[in-house]
Amino acid sequence: MVNPAAAARRALPSLDRLLGSTAVAGLIAAHGRSRVTEALRAALEAERARLAAPGAAAYDEARFLHACAGALHSSAAPSLKPVFNLTGTVLHTNLGRAVMPQVAAEAVMAAMIRPVNLEFELATGARGERDSHVERWLKQLTGGEKAVAVNNNAAAVYLALNTLALRKEVLVSRGELIEIGGAFRIPDIMARAGAKLVEVGTTNRTHLKDFAEAITPRTAAIMKVHTSNYVVQGFTASVPEPELARLAHAHQLPFIVDLGSGTLIDLEHYGLPHEPTPRETLAHGADVVTFSGDKLLGGPQAGLLVGRRDLMARIAKNPMKRALRLDKLTLTALDAVLRLYLHPERLHEALPALRMLTRATDEIAAQAARLAPQVAAALGDAWRVAIVPCKSQIGSGALPVDALPSAGLAMTPAARKKTDVGPLAAAFRALPVPVIGHIKDGALILDLRCLDHEDEFVSQLQGLRLK
Ligand SMILES: *Cc1c(COP(=O)(O)O)cnc(C)c1O
C-alpha cells in the first residue's frame, strides 16, 4: 500500500540540494551560509511535520523559499526602532523622551565615523577635558561657574551626594522624597551614594525651623528636590529656596537642588506653564543644581550639574565620574542642541521638543481633519473614526497638572456589541513604523501633537492587518 504522506515527505528536497540551488544563493549572499542553513533545516523539519497531516497541500518550493526569506529577514530586524509617538505625552520616557534635531543627528554621524578631539586641546596639543565641549554653553546658559555632564540626572544626583555627603547626613523635606517612574527614588539613590537621609518636616508642610533644628555636626548638605511629577495641594508649606540657601550658608553647608527637568528658557514666554530654570535656582543661592538633558532641554539622555567652582571641581574629580561620564556621541549631540539655545528666537522651530510643546491647537486640529478620512478609509466599515479634542502632557515628570490642548483621532468599533479596541491598537503597533496611541473610554486615541512624517504615517496605513 502506498502511504501518500510518506510519498509527499520523500518529495521534499535535501538540504544540500537547496543550499546549492540558484534560488538560495541570493539568501546566502544576504544572510550568510550558516544562518541560511539553520533556517532551511528548521523549515524543512516544519514542512515534514506539516506533510504528515492527511490532506496537506503538496510541497511548493517557491512558496517554501519565500517563507524562509521572510523568516530570515524578520529574525535579523532590529528590535529598537523608530515609532510614531501619538500617546499625547511629548517627553515619553518609554519612547525615548526628547526627539532631537537633524543638526544633532548630523553631528553625531560625523563623530561616529571619524576621530574627534574628545579629550584633546587643538590649540596646544595637550590632553583636554571631555566636558569642556558642553561646559562653555552650560555656564553661559545657567550662570553656573562650572559644569559637569554625566549619563543621566539620576547619576548627577548620585555624584553630587557621593562627593559632598559621603558618610554624612543630608536634610530633605518629607514632601520631596519622591519616586520618578521606574526605579529612581531619592532615598534609594541617597543610600547608594553613601549619604544618610534625614527627613525634615511633614509630607504637606515643612518650615525653615524644621531644617534649622535638624542641623548637627554630621550634616553635610541641605537638598531640595523639585517635585516634578506631582503636586501637594491644600494645606501646604515649603521653604523658599533663598531661605534654605541662607540657612545652609550660615552653617557652611552646600545647598543642592535637583531640578529634574530643568528647562533652560522661560517657558512662559512660549505660552507654557512656568518651570524653574537652573539660572533662577542658582540666583536663589543653590550651590549645585542637577537636571536632565533629555527632558525639557530637548537633548540626549544626560545628567547635568552646574554650580559653585570649588564644589563642582570636587564633583568632577570623584572617581565615579569616570564610570558615569558621557561618551563622544552624547557629548556631540548635547553640544549641537545647546548651541541652538544661542539663537532663542529660532528655538521653537529648531528644537523638536519645544516645537511639539508649542504647536498651535488649530494646526493639530487641521491635521486631524486631513487625516480622519484617510484613516477611516484604511479601517473600513467596521470602525468609526472621529476627530476629538485631546489634552497632551509634557511628560517626564514636568508640570504634571498642566495639560496642553490638542486634537486627535478616536477610533471605536462601529458595531455596538464589539467593544474591544485592543486588537486595533495591536494592529497599529504592528506597522513597519509602529503607531503608539492610548486607549481611553473604549476608544483608541491618536493624539496628533507629535505627528511628524505625516506622509509616511498615511502611506503605511494600507498595511494595517485587521482581524
Ligand atoms: C527625571 C528626574 C530625575 C531622574 O532623571 P533621569 O535623567 O531620568 O535620570 C531625578 N530627579 C527629578 C526631580 C526628576 O524629575
Short mmCIF file of C-alpha atoms and ligand atoms in Angstrom, two decimals:
data_model
loop_
_atom_site.label_atom_id
_atom_site.label_comp_id
_atom_site.label_asym_id
_atom_site.label_seq_id
_atom_site.Cartn_x
_atom_site.Cartn_y
_atom_site.Cartn_z
CA MET A 1 0.00 0.00 0.00
CA VAL A 2 1.25 3.44 -0.84
CA ASN A 3 1.35 5.88 2.08
CA PRO A 4 0.60 9.27 0.45
CA ALA A 5 2.03 11.27 3.37
CA ALA A 6 5.29 9.32 3.26
CA ALA A 7 5.47 9.84 -0.50
CA ALA A 8 4.93 13.58 -0.06
CA ARG A 9 7.71 13.70 2.53
CA ARG A 10 10.04 11.82 0.19
CA ALA A 11 9.35 14.53 -2.42
CA LEU A 12 10.97 17.12 -0.15
CA PRO A 13 14.37 18.29 -1.40
CA SER A 14 17.52 17.56 0.58
CA LEU A 15 19.17 20.35 2.50
CA ASP A 16 22.25 20.05 0.26
CA ARG A 17 20.21 20.39 -2.91
CA LEU A 18 18.55 23.53 -1.60
CA LEU A 19 21.87 25.06 -0.47
CA GLY A 20 23.31 24.51 -3.94
CA SER A 21 20.31 25.94 -5.79
CA THR A 22 20.48 29.33 -7.51
CA ALA A 23 17.34 30.45 -5.66
CA VAL A 24 19.10 30.05 -2.31
CA ALA A 25 22.34 31.71 -3.46
CA GLY A 26 20.74 35.13 -3.03
CA LEU A 27 19.68 34.30 0.53
CA ILE A 28 23.22 33.15 1.36
CA ALA A 29 24.63 36.39 -0.04
CA ALA A 30 22.22 38.40 2.10
CA HIS A 31 22.29 36.46 5.37
CA GLY A 32 25.39 34.25 5.38
CA ARG A 33 25.67 30.49 4.91
CA SER A 34 25.25 29.36 8.49
CA ARG A 35 22.08 31.33 9.20
CA VAL A 36 20.53 30.17 5.90
CA THR A 37 21.48 26.54 6.60
CA GLU A 38 19.86 26.73 10.00
CA ALA A 39 16.72 28.40 8.67
CA LEU A 40 16.34 25.85 5.86
CA ARG A 41 16.86 22.93 8.21
CA ALA A 42 14.19 24.23 10.60
CA ALA A 43 11.81 24.99 7.74
CA LEU A 44 12.29 21.51 6.20
CA GLU A 45 11.52 19.93 9.53
CA ALA A 46 8.35 22.01 9.88
CA GLU A 47 7.42 21.10 6.31
CA ARG A 48 7.88 17.37 7.03
CA ALA A 49 5.59 17.69 10.04
CA ARG A 50 3.03 19.57 8.02
CA LEU A 51 3.02 16.94 5.25
CA ALA A 52 2.31 14.21 7.81
CA ALA A 53 -1.21 15.58 8.25
CA PRO A 54 -3.79 13.91 5.98
CA GLY A 55 -4.81 16.10 3.05
CA ALA A 56 -1.90 18.54 3.45
CA ALA A 57 -1.13 20.61 0.34
CA ALA A 58 1.93 19.38 -1.58
CA TYR A 59 5.37 20.91 -1.20
CA ASP A 60 5.66 24.10 -3.22
CA GLU A 61 9.30 25.19 -3.49
CA ALA A 62 8.64 28.82 -4.46
CA ARG A 63 6.31 29.32 -1.52
CA PHE A 64 8.68 27.42 0.81
CA LEU A 65 11.67 29.63 -0.09
CA HIS A 66 9.57 32.78 0.12
CA ALA A 67 8.62 31.88 3.70
CA CYS A 68 12.27 31.13 4.55
CA ALA A 69 13.35 34.51 3.18
CA GLY A 70 10.67 36.24 5.24
CA ALA A 71 11.71 34.42 8.41
CA LEU A 72 15.40 35.21 7.84
CA HIS A 73 14.61 38.85 7.21
CA SER A 74 12.43 39.35 10.27
CA SER A 75 14.75 37.45 12.61
CA ALA A 76 17.56 39.87 11.69
CA ALA A 77 15.43 43.02 12.03
CA PRO A 78 16.36 45.43 14.83
CA SER A 79 14.11 45.39 17.87
CA LEU A 80 14.89 49.02 18.77
CA LYS A 81 13.42 51.23 16.05
CA PRO A 82 11.55 54.44 15.25
CA VAL A 83 7.87 54.62 16.21
CA PHE A 84 5.12 57.22 15.97
CA ASN A 85 4.55 58.68 19.43
CA LEU A 86 0.85 59.53 19.30
CA THR A 87 0.36 58.89 23.01
CA GLY A 88 -0.13 62.59 23.76
CA THR A 89 2.89 62.59 26.08
CA VAL A 90 5.57 64.66 24.39
CA LEU A 91 8.58 63.64 26.52
CA HIS A 92 7.62 59.96 26.87
CA THR A 93 10.26 58.12 28.88
CA ASN A 94 9.38 54.70 27.42
CA LEU A 95 9.56 56.13 23.89
CA GLY A 96 12.97 57.73 24.36
CA ARG A 97 11.94 61.19 25.64
CA ALA A 98 13.13 64.16 23.52
CA VAL A 99 13.29 63.84 19.74
CA MET A 100 16.45 65.56 18.60
CA PRO A 101 17.07 67.97 15.75
CA GLN A 102 18.59 66.97 12.44
CA VAL A 103 21.70 69.10 13.15
CA ALA A 104 22.42 66.95 16.21
CA ALA A 105 21.97 63.75 14.19
CA GLU A 106 24.38 65.00 11.53
CA ALA A 107 26.98 66.00 14.11
CA VAL A 108 26.68 62.58 15.80
CA MET A 109 27.04 60.83 12.47
CA ALA A 110 30.34 62.62 11.81
CA ALA A 111 31.56 61.85 15.34
CA MET A 112 30.71 58.17 14.85
CA ILE A 113 32.66 57.54 11.71
CA ARG A 114 35.67 59.83 12.24
CA PRO A 115 38.14 60.51 15.05
CA VAL A 116 37.24 63.54 17.19
CA ASN A 117 39.13 65.84 19.60
CA LEU A 118 37.16 64.44 22.55
CA GLU A 119 39.92 64.96 25.14
CA PHE A 120 42.45 66.84 23.08
CA GLU A 121 43.29 70.57 23.08
CA LEU A 122 43.72 71.55 19.46
CA ALA A 123 45.41 74.87 20.35
CA THR A 124 48.16 73.35 22.48
CA GLY A 125 48.19 69.67 21.54
CA ALA A 126 47.79 68.84 25.22
CA ARG A 127 45.29 66.48 26.80
CA GLY A 128 41.85 68.08 27.05
CA GLU A 129 38.75 67.70 29.17
CA ARG A 130 35.74 65.99 27.55
CA ASP A 131 33.11 68.04 29.37
CA SER A 132 34.70 71.29 28.13
CA HIS A 133 32.79 70.97 24.84
CA VAL A 134 29.45 71.45 26.61
CA GLU A 135 30.62 73.27 29.72
CA ARG A 136 31.12 76.58 27.91
CA TRP A 137 27.45 76.60 26.81
CA LEU A 138 26.13 75.38 30.15
CA LYS A 139 27.98 78.15 32.00
CA GLN A 140 26.60 80.72 29.60
CA LEU A 141 23.04 79.37 29.76
CA THR A 142 22.80 78.89 33.53
CA GLY A 143 25.25 81.33 35.09
CA GLY A 144 26.99 78.43 36.84
CA GLU A 145 30.74 78.80 37.47
CA LYS A 146 31.49 75.24 36.36
CA ALA A 147 29.57 72.38 34.75
CA VAL A 148 29.88 68.59 34.70
CA ALA A 149 27.99 66.18 32.44
CA VAL A 150 27.16 62.55 33.21
CA ASN A 151 24.95 59.78 31.88
CA ASN A 152 21.59 60.92 33.31
CA ASN A 153 20.16 63.03 36.09
CA ALA A 154 19.99 60.09 38.50
CA ALA A 155 23.77 59.79 38.04
CA ALA A 156 24.14 63.56 38.56
CA VAL A 157 22.27 63.37 41.89
CA TYR A 158 24.32 60.32 42.88
CA LEU A 159 27.62 62.01 42.05
CA ALA A 160 26.74 65.23 43.90
CA LEU A 161 25.72 63.36 47.06
CA ASN A 162 28.58 60.86 46.92
CA THR A 163 31.07 63.71 46.58
CA LEU A 164 29.64 66.17 49.07
CA ALA A 165 27.91 63.98 51.66
CA LEU A 166 29.65 60.58 51.86
CA ARG A 167 29.03 59.07 55.33
CA LYS A 168 27.31 62.30 56.37
CA GLU A 169 23.73 63.49 56.66
CA VAL A 170 21.63 65.31 54.09
CA LEU A 171 18.46 67.15 55.06
CA VAL A 172 15.48 66.75 52.71
CA SER A 173 11.86 67.78 53.22
CA ARG A 174 9.46 64.83 53.71
CA GLY A 175 7.32 66.34 50.95
CA GLU A 176 10.11 65.83 48.42
CA LEU A 177 11.08 62.17 48.95
CA ILE A 178 9.87 61.35 45.51
CA GLU A 179 9.89 58.43 43.14
CA ILE A 180 10.27 59.14 39.44
CA GLY A 181 8.98 56.34 37.22
CA GLY A 182 10.78 53.00 37.20
CA ALA A 183 13.45 52.79 39.83
CA PHE A 184 14.52 56.32 40.72
CA ARG A 185 13.69 57.09 44.34
CA ILE A 186 15.54 59.88 46.09
CA PRO A 187 16.00 57.87 49.33
CA ASP A 188 17.43 54.86 47.43
CA ILE A 189 19.86 56.95 45.39
CA MET A 190 20.94 58.71 48.53
CA ALA A 191 21.61 55.43 50.32
CA ARG A 192 23.65 54.08 47.39
CA ALA A 193 25.56 57.36 47.29
CA GLY A 194 26.60 56.69 50.88
CA ALA A 195 24.71 59.65 52.32
CA LYS A 196 22.32 59.41 55.23
CA LEU A 197 18.92 60.88 54.60
CA VAL A 198 17.43 62.99 57.34
CA GLU A 199 13.75 63.63 56.72
CA VAL A 200 12.58 67.04 57.75
CA GLY A 201 9.05 68.34 58.35
CA THR A 202 5.88 66.54 57.29
CA THR A 203 4.52 65.40 53.93
CA ASN A 204 2.46 68.53 53.37
CA ARG A 205 4.26 71.17 55.44
CA THR A 206 7.92 71.89 56.08
CA HIS A 207 9.20 75.09 57.71
CA LEU A 208 12.59 76.72 57.92
CA LYS A 209 12.84 75.95 61.64
CA ASP A 210 12.39 72.22 60.88
CA PHE A 211 15.60 72.41 58.84
CA ALA A 212 17.39 74.62 61.37
CA GLU A 213 16.62 72.16 64.20
CA ALA A 214 17.83 69.16 62.17
CA ILE A 215 21.33 70.58 61.53
CA THR A 216 24.02 68.74 63.52
CA PRO A 217 27.81 68.37 63.17
CA ARG A 218 27.09 65.34 60.98
CA THR A 219 25.10 67.37 58.43
CA ALA A 220 26.85 67.67 55.06
CA ALA A 221 24.23 69.37 52.89
CA ILE A 222 20.68 70.60 52.52
CA MET A 223 18.92 69.27 49.47
CA LYS A 224 15.79 70.34 47.65
CA VAL A 225 14.12 68.10 45.09
CA HIS A 226 11.80 69.67 42.57
CA THR A 227 8.52 67.78 42.96
CA SER A 228 8.25 67.49 39.24
CA ASN A 229 5.77 64.67 38.82
CA TYR A 230 3.12 65.54 41.39
CA VAL A 231 1.70 68.43 43.36
CA VAL A 232 0.84 68.64 47.02
CA GLN A 233 -2.32 70.70 47.22
CA GLY A 234 -4.34 72.20 50.05
CA PHE A 235 -2.78 72.93 53.45
CA THR A 236 0.84 73.00 52.33
CA ALA A 237 4.04 74.84 53.11
CA SER A 238 7.56 74.52 51.79
CA VAL A 239 10.58 76.68 52.41
CA PRO A 240 11.51 79.08 49.59
CA GLU A 241 14.93 78.41 48.04
CA PRO A 242 16.57 81.70 49.11
CA GLU A 243 15.74 80.98 52.78
CA LEU A 244 17.08 77.44 52.59
CA ALA A 245 20.22 78.74 50.87
CA ARG A 246 20.76 81.36 53.60
CA LEU A 247 20.34 78.74 56.33
CA ALA A 248 22.76 76.35 54.60
CA HIS A 249 25.37 79.03 54.07
CA ALA A 250 25.11 80.28 57.66
CA HIS A 251 26.26 76.76 58.62
CA GLN A 252 28.87 76.48 55.83
CA LEU A 253 26.76 73.76 54.17
CA PRO A 254 26.21 73.37 50.43
CA PHE A 255 22.64 73.73 49.17
CA ILE A 256 21.94 71.15 46.44
CA VAL A 257 18.86 71.35 44.21
CA ASP A 258 17.70 68.51 41.96
CA LEU A 259 15.55 70.22 39.35
CA GLY A 260 14.63 67.11 37.35
CA SER A 261 13.50 68.58 34.07
CA GLY A 262 15.11 71.99 34.39
CA THR A 263 14.35 73.97 31.27
CA LEU A 264 17.00 76.47 30.14
CA ILE A 265 14.44 79.02 28.97
CA ASP A 266 11.43 80.87 30.31
CA LEU A 267 8.62 78.57 29.19
CA GLU A 268 6.00 81.24 29.91
CA HIS A 269 7.47 83.21 27.02
CA TYR A 270 6.17 80.36 24.80
CA GLY A 271 2.74 80.24 26.43
CA LEU A 272 3.65 77.21 28.56
CA PRO A 273 3.43 76.92 32.35
CA HIS A 274 6.44 78.09 34.33
CA GLU A 275 9.12 75.52 35.16
CA PRO A 276 12.14 76.55 37.27
CA THR A 277 15.42 77.10 35.42
CA PRO A 278 18.94 76.34 36.70
CA ARG A 279 19.71 80.07 36.32
CA GLU A 280 16.88 81.06 38.69
CA THR A 281 17.81 78.33 41.13
CA LEU A 282 21.46 79.38 41.20
CA ALA A 283 20.35 83.00 41.65
CA HIS A 284 18.31 81.82 44.66
CA GLY A 285 21.55 80.66 46.23
CA ALA A 286 21.81 77.00 45.22
CA ASP A 287 25.42 75.76 45.15
CA VAL A 288 24.87 72.73 42.92
CA VAL A 289 21.92 72.22 40.57
CA THR A 290 21.24 68.95 38.71
CA PHE A 291 18.92 68.42 35.74
CA SER A 292 18.27 66.08 32.80
CA GLY A 293 19.47 66.50 29.22
CA ASP A 294 16.53 64.71 27.58
CA LYS A 295 13.56 66.26 29.34
CA LEU A 296 12.59 69.90 28.64
CA LEU A 297 16.12 70.70 27.49
CA GLY A 298 15.32 68.62 24.41
CA GLY A 299 18.67 66.87 24.02
CA PRO A 300 20.15 63.40 24.53
CA GLN A 301 19.99 61.37 27.74
CA ALA A 302 22.37 63.13 30.11
CA GLY A 303 22.62 64.47 33.63
CA LEU A 304 23.98 67.98 34.03
CA LEU A 305 25.45 69.60 37.11
CA VAL A 306 26.16 73.31 37.36
CA GLY A 307 27.22 75.46 40.30
CA ARG A 308 29.98 76.73 42.53
CA ARG A 309 33.52 76.25 41.20
CA ASP A 310 35.04 74.59 44.28
CA LEU A 311 32.22 72.09 44.79
CA MET A 312 31.96 71.30 41.08
CA ALA A 313 35.72 70.71 40.93
CA ARG A 314 35.38 68.10 43.70
CA ILE A 315 32.45 66.51 41.86
CA ALA A 316 34.49 66.37 38.62
CA LYS A 317 37.34 64.62 40.47
CA ASN A 318 35.17 61.91 42.07
CA PRO A 319 36.47 58.56 40.72
CA MET A 320 32.85 57.59 39.99
CA LYS A 321 32.72 60.36 37.39
CA ARG A 322 34.73 58.03 35.18
CA ALA A 323 32.05 55.37 35.44
CA LEU A 324 29.22 57.83 34.80
CA ARG A 325 30.77 60.04 32.14
CA LEU A 326 29.26 60.78 28.75
CA ASP A 327 30.51 59.18 25.55
CA LYS A 328 31.56 61.17 22.49
CA LEU A 329 28.23 60.67 20.70
CA THR A 330 26.11 62.03 23.52
CA LEU A 331 28.50 64.94 24.06
CA THR A 332 28.33 65.75 20.35
CA ALA A 333 24.52 65.68 20.37
CA LEU A 334 24.36 67.73 23.56
CA ASP A 335 26.75 70.31 22.13
CA ALA A 336 24.63 70.61 18.97
CA VAL A 337 21.41 71.03 20.97
CA LEU A 338 22.90 73.54 23.43
CA ARG A 339 24.21 75.65 20.54
CA LEU A 340 20.61 76.07 19.31
CA TYR A 341 19.92 77.97 22.53
CA LEU A 342 22.34 80.68 21.37
CA HIS A 343 19.60 81.79 18.99
CA PRO A 344 16.49 81.90 21.21
CA GLU A 345 14.25 83.50 18.56
CA ARG A 346 14.57 80.39 16.42
CA LEU A 347 14.48 77.83 19.21
CA HIS A 348 10.78 76.95 18.96
CA GLU A 349 11.35 75.90 15.34
CA ALA A 350 14.82 74.45 15.69
CA LEU A 351 14.29 72.29 18.77
CA PRO A 352 11.75 69.50 18.10
CA ALA A 353 10.75 69.10 21.77
CA LEU A 354 9.86 72.79 22.03
CA ARG A 355 8.24 72.81 18.59
CA MET A 356 5.94 69.95 19.63
CA LEU A 357 5.17 71.52 23.01
CA THR A 358 4.24 74.83 21.40
CA ARG A 359 2.33 73.53 18.37
CA ALA A 360 -0.85 75.52 17.86
CA THR A 361 -4.03 73.58 18.63
CA ASP A 362 -5.60 74.85 15.36
CA GLU A 363 -2.78 73.37 13.37
CA ILE A 364 -3.14 70.00 15.11
CA ALA A 365 -6.92 70.09 14.55
CA ALA A 366 -6.37 70.82 10.85
CA GLN A 367 -4.04 67.82 10.67
CA ALA A 368 -6.71 65.68 12.34
CA ALA A 369 -9.29 66.84 9.78
CA ARG A 370 -6.87 65.97 6.98
CA LEU A 371 -6.12 62.51 8.33
CA ALA A 372 -9.54 61.36 9.58
CA PRO A 373 -10.92 60.36 6.15
CA GLN A 374 -7.70 58.56 5.23
CA VAL A 375 -7.66 56.58 8.47
CA ALA A 376 -11.39 55.84 8.07
CA ALA A 377 -10.78 54.55 4.54
CA ALA A 378 -7.97 52.30 5.74
CA LEU A 379 -10.03 50.88 8.61
CA GLY A 380 -13.17 50.18 6.57
CA ASP A 381 -16.79 49.98 7.73
CA ALA A 382 -16.13 48.12 10.96
CA TRP A 383 -14.64 51.18 12.64
CA ARG A 384 -15.81 54.69 13.34
CA VAL A 385 -13.20 57.47 13.25
CA ALA A 386 -13.92 60.78 14.99
CA ILE A 387 -11.90 63.96 15.46
CA VAL A 388 -11.66 64.65 19.18
CA PRO A 389 -10.07 67.28 21.41
CA CYS A 390 -7.18 65.88 23.46
CA LYS A 391 -5.07 67.03 26.36
CA SER A 392 -1.38 66.37 25.73
CA GLN A 393 1.05 66.01 28.60
CA ILE A 394 4.56 67.39 28.67
CA GLY A 395 5.76 64.17 30.26
CA SER A 396 8.93 63.08 32.07
CA GLY A 397 7.53 64.39 35.28
CA ALA A 398 7.43 68.00 34.15
CA LEU A 399 4.42 70.12 35.02
CA PRO A 400 2.06 67.29 35.88
CA VAL A 401 -1.11 69.33 36.27
CA ASP A 402 -0.96 71.40 33.14
CA ALA A 403 -2.34 69.78 30.02
CA LEU A 404 -1.81 71.18 26.54
CA PRO A 405 -4.99 71.40 24.42
CA SER A 406 -4.51 69.19 21.36
CA ALA A 407 -6.51 67.24 18.78
CA GLY A 408 -6.59 63.63 17.72
CA LEU A 409 -8.46 60.74 16.18
CA ALA A 410 -10.69 58.45 18.25
CA MET A 411 -11.44 55.00 16.82
CA THR A 412 -14.30 52.87 18.08
CA PRO A 413 -15.95 49.72 16.70
CA ALA A 414 -18.96 50.52 14.50
CA ALA A 415 -20.90 47.53 15.88
CA ARG A 416 -22.16 48.24 19.38
CA LYS A 417 -21.69 44.72 20.70
CA LYS A 418 -17.98 44.72 19.85
CA THR A 419 -16.14 46.87 22.33
CA ASP A 420 -12.54 45.74 22.49
CA VAL A 421 -10.14 48.14 20.75
CA GLY A 422 -7.08 46.18 21.96
CA PRO A 423 -6.68 44.32 18.63
CA LEU A 424 -6.87 47.62 16.72
CA ALA A 425 -4.17 49.12 18.95
CA ALA A 426 -2.09 45.97 18.30
CA ALA A 427 -2.56 46.32 14.52
CA PHE A 428 -1.25 49.90 14.67
CA ARG A 429 1.71 48.71 16.75
CA ALA A 430 2.46 46.00 14.17
CA LEU A 431 3.01 48.50 11.32
CA PRO A 432 6.56 48.86 9.93
CA VAL A 433 6.87 52.12 11.91
CA PRO A 434 4.70 51.19 14.89
CA VAL A 435 2.00 53.69 15.82
CA ILE A 436 1.55 54.05 19.57
CA GLY A 437 -1.67 55.64 20.84
CA HIS A 438 -3.58 55.24 24.07
CA ILE A 439 -6.88 53.65 24.96
CA LYS A 440 -9.45 55.76 26.79
CA ASP A 441 -13.16 55.10 27.40
CA GLY A 442 -13.22 52.20 24.94
CA ALA A 443 -11.62 54.20 22.11
CA LEU A 444 -8.15 54.08 20.61
CA ILE A 445 -6.94 57.68 20.65
CA LEU A 446 -4.14 59.01 18.45
CA ASP A 447 -3.10 62.45 19.75
CA LEU A 448 -1.53 64.15 16.74
CA ARG A 449 0.58 66.76 18.59
CA CYS A 450 3.81 64.81 17.94
CA LEU A 451 3.00 63.56 14.42
CA ASP A 452 5.91 64.36 12.15
CA HIS A 453 6.39 62.42 8.89
CA GLU A 454 2.70 62.63 8.05
CA ASP A 455 3.21 61.15 4.55
CA GLU A 456 4.86 58.07 5.98
CA PHE A 457 2.05 57.72 8.52
CA VAL A 458 -0.55 57.79 5.74
CA SER A 459 1.31 55.56 3.30
CA GLN A 460 1.72 52.70 5.74
CA LEU A 461 -1.99 52.71 6.75
CA GLN A 462 -2.76 50.33 3.88
CA GLY A 463 -0.60 47.77 5.63
CA LEU A 464 -2.92 47.63 8.68
CA ARG A 465 -3.84 44.00 9.31
CA LEU A 466 -7.27 43.97 10.93
CA LYS A 467 -8.92 40.77 12.08
C1 LIG B 1 13.51 62.81 36.00
C2 LIG B 1 14.05 63.17 37.32
C3 LIG B 1 15.19 62.53 37.81
C4 LIG B 1 15.89 61.45 37.04
O1 LIG B 1 16.45 61.95 35.87
P1 LIG B 1 16.99 60.95 34.73
O2 LIG B 1 17.63 61.86 33.73
O3 LIG B 1 15.79 60.22 34.22
O4 LIG B 1 17.96 60.04 35.37
C5 LIG B 1 15.66 62.93 39.04
N1 LIG B 1 15.06 63.88 39.76
C6 LIG B 1 13.93 64.51 39.32
C7 LIG B 1 13.29 65.55 40.17
C8 LIG B 1 13.40 64.18 38.08
O5 LIG B 1 12.29 64.78 37.62
#
